[in-house]
Amino acid sequence: MITSYLVNWWGLTIAEDSATGDIAIINEDHNLMAQEKPCERPVILLSSSRGDPKLMGAVKEFDRAGGFCRIVFKPFGPHRLYAALKLCLHAVQIAHVQSSQTPQIRDPDHLHEPFLDTGE
């Protein structure tokens, strides 16, 4: 489902290698954040553990080290992922401007907010 959102809805590319890419998306295992270099790329952490002190501690430590992490709690729909993704894309742009590099990603404003089904 996440791949469908990222590729089909927003036209993003998923990196074949977990060490590449502009944004890391980690599913459940907050311990994988320790493998990420905080200043290298933003992280979206997908989790079903609301209020888990270890999870919150890992995110706080990652942010304190200069990283950018957003948690998307499960279950979630495209709107929550969209909001986190858009924030991460802005963080990537800021990092590229600060390092005087040309961003390899599109402008975050190219993303269209997912269709909202009101049930009517």
Tab-separated table of C-alpha atoms in Angstrom:
chain	number	residue	atom	x	y	z
A	1	MET	CA	0.000	0.000	0.000
A	2	ILE	CA	2.787	2.417	0.886
A	3	THR	CA	4.515	1.705	-2.422
A	4	SER	CA	1.264	2.441	-4.214
A	5	TYR	CA	0.985	5.811	-2.498
A	6	LEU	CA	4.605	6.769	-3.117
A	7	VAL	CA	4.919	5.607	-6.711
A	8	ASN	CA	1.436	5.713	-8.222
A	9	TRP	CA	-0.048	8.687	-6.403
A	10	TRP	CA	2.985	10.934	-5.989
A	11	GLY	CA	5.381	9.722	-8.690
A	12	LEU	CA	8.317	9.163	-6.341
A	13	THR	CA	11.041	6.582	-6.894
A	14	ILE	CA	11.833	3.921	-4.322
A	15	ALA	CA	15.553	3.269	-3.925
A	16	GLU	CA	16.628	-0.340	-4.392
A	17	ASP	CA	19.334	-0.011	-1.753
A	18	SER	CA	18.377	1.007	1.786
A	19	ALA	CA	21.544	3.107	2.035
A	20	THR	CA	20.484	5.412	-0.788
A	21	GLY	CA	17.552	7.729	-1.215
A	22	ASP	CA	16.631	11.138	0.078
A	23	ILE	CA	14.196	9.944	2.761
A	24	ALA	CA	14.295	6.760	4.842
A	25	ILE	CA	10.987	5.083	5.664
A	26	ILE	CA	11.336	2.626	8.530
A	27	ASN	CA	8.538	0.200	9.296
A	28	GLU	CA	8.132	-0.569	13.017
A	29	ASP	CA	11.772	-1.198	13.999
A	30	HIS	CA	12.925	2.041	15.651
A	31	ASN	CA	16.273	0.342	16.338
A	32	LEU	CA	17.061	0.810	12.622
A	33	MET	CA	17.241	4.543	13.282
A	34	ALA	CA	20.618	3.903	14.913
A	35	GLN	CA	21.922	2.921	11.453
A	36	GLU	CA	20.844	6.268	9.999
A	37	LYS	CA	23.213	9.220	10.164
A	38	PRO	CA	20.985	11.944	11.629
A	39	CYS	CA	22.142	14.765	9.385
A	40	GLU	CA	22.160	12.656	6.216
A	41	ARG	CA	18.443	12.315	5.471
A	42	PRO	CA	15.070	12.643	7.165
A	43	VAL	CA	13.243	9.592	8.468
A	44	ILE	CA	9.589	8.609	8.501
A	45	LEU	CA	9.000	5.985	11.161
A	46	LEU	CA	5.851	3.881	10.746
A	47	SER	CA	4.737	2.494	14.091
A	48	SER	CA	1.801	0.872	15.840
A	49	SER	CA	3.343	1.510	19.275
A	50	ARG	CA	1.697	4.673	20.501
A	51	GLY	CA	3.316	6.007	23.655
A	52	ASP	CA	6.192	3.489	23.670
A	53	PRO	CA	8.944	5.175	25.739
A	54	LYS	CA	11.720	3.417	23.788
A	55	LEU	CA	10.265	4.617	20.495
A	56	MET	CA	9.855	8.170	21.749
A	57	GLY	CA	13.382	8.101	23.201
A	58	ALA	CA	14.871	6.927	19.899
A	59	VAL	CA	13.092	9.690	17.984
A	60	LYS	CA	14.095	12.322	20.538
A	61	GLU	CA	17.734	11.183	20.401
A	62	PHE	CA	17.709	11.215	16.588
A	63	ASP	CA	16.300	14.755	16.560
A	64	ARG	CA	18.733	15.895	19.250
A	65	ALA	CA	21.641	14.642	17.108
A	66	GLY	CA	20.511	16.937	14.300
A	67	GLY	CA	18.201	14.581	12.446
A	68	PHE	CA	14.641	15.043	11.273
A	69	CYS	CA	12.139	12.297	12.085
A	70	ARG	CA	8.377	12.103	11.887
A	71	ILE	CA	6.315	9.247	13.292
A	72	VAL	CA	3.242	8.048	11.410
A	73	PHE	CA	1.163	5.857	13.682
A	74	LYS	CA	-0.648	2.845	12.299
A	75	PRO	CA	-3.258	2.425	11.078
A	76	PHE	CA	-2.899	5.374	8.755
A	77	GLY	CA	-4.235	6.533	5.448
A	78	PRO	CA	-2.628	8.527	2.685
A	79	HIS	CA	-3.217	11.887	4.399
A	80	ARG	CA	-0.967	11.126	7.359
A	81	LEU	CA	1.784	9.747	5.148
A	82	TYR	CA	1.380	12.738	2.822
A	83	ALA	CA	1.842	15.209	5.688
A	84	ALA	CA	5.013	13.490	6.951
A	85	LEU	CA	6.393	13.101	3.433
A	86	LYS	CA	5.855	16.754	2.612
A	87	LEU	CA	7.687	17.839	5.797
A	88	CYS	CA	10.573	15.502	4.967
A	89	LEU	CA	10.802	16.829	1.405
A	90	HIS	CA	11.052	20.365	2.770
A	91	ALA	CA	13.806	19.203	5.152
A	92	VAL	CA	15.699	17.684	2.203
A	93	GLN	CA	15.403	20.928	0.248
A	94	ILE	CA	16.683	22.963	3.192
A	95	ALA	CA	19.658	20.613	3.624
A	96	HIS	CA	20.528	20.904	-0.073
A	97	VAL	CA	20.319	24.706	0.017
A	98	GLN	CA	22.546	24.837	3.104
A	99	SER	CA	25.131	22.598	1.429
A	100	SER	CA	24.815	24.438	-1.923
A	101	GLN	CA	23.935	21.195	-3.705
A	102	THR	CA	21.291	20.840	-6.366
A	103	PRO	CA	18.417	18.792	-4.952
A	104	GLN	CA	17.788	15.487	-6.694
A	105	ILE	CA	14.120	15.490	-5.738
A	106	ARG	CA	11.186	17.426	-7.012
A	107	ASP	CA	9.757	20.453	-5.278
A	108	PRO	CA	7.553	19.216	-2.400
A	109	ASP	CA	4.744	21.382	-3.711
A	110	HIS	CA	4.390	19.087	-6.751
A	111	LEU	CA	2.725	16.522	-4.488
A	112	HIS	CA	-1.028	16.639	-4.615
A	113	GLU	CA	-2.964	15.992	-1.450
A	114	PRO	CA	-4.595	12.574	-1.628
A	115	PHE	CA	-8.247	12.312	-2.508
A	116	LEU	CA	-10.420	12.639	0.561
A	117	ASP	CA	-13.382	10.282	0.582
A	118	THR	CA	-16.083	11.941	2.656
A	119	GLY	CA	-18.423	8.983	2.257
A	120	GLU	CA	-21.119	11.100	0.616
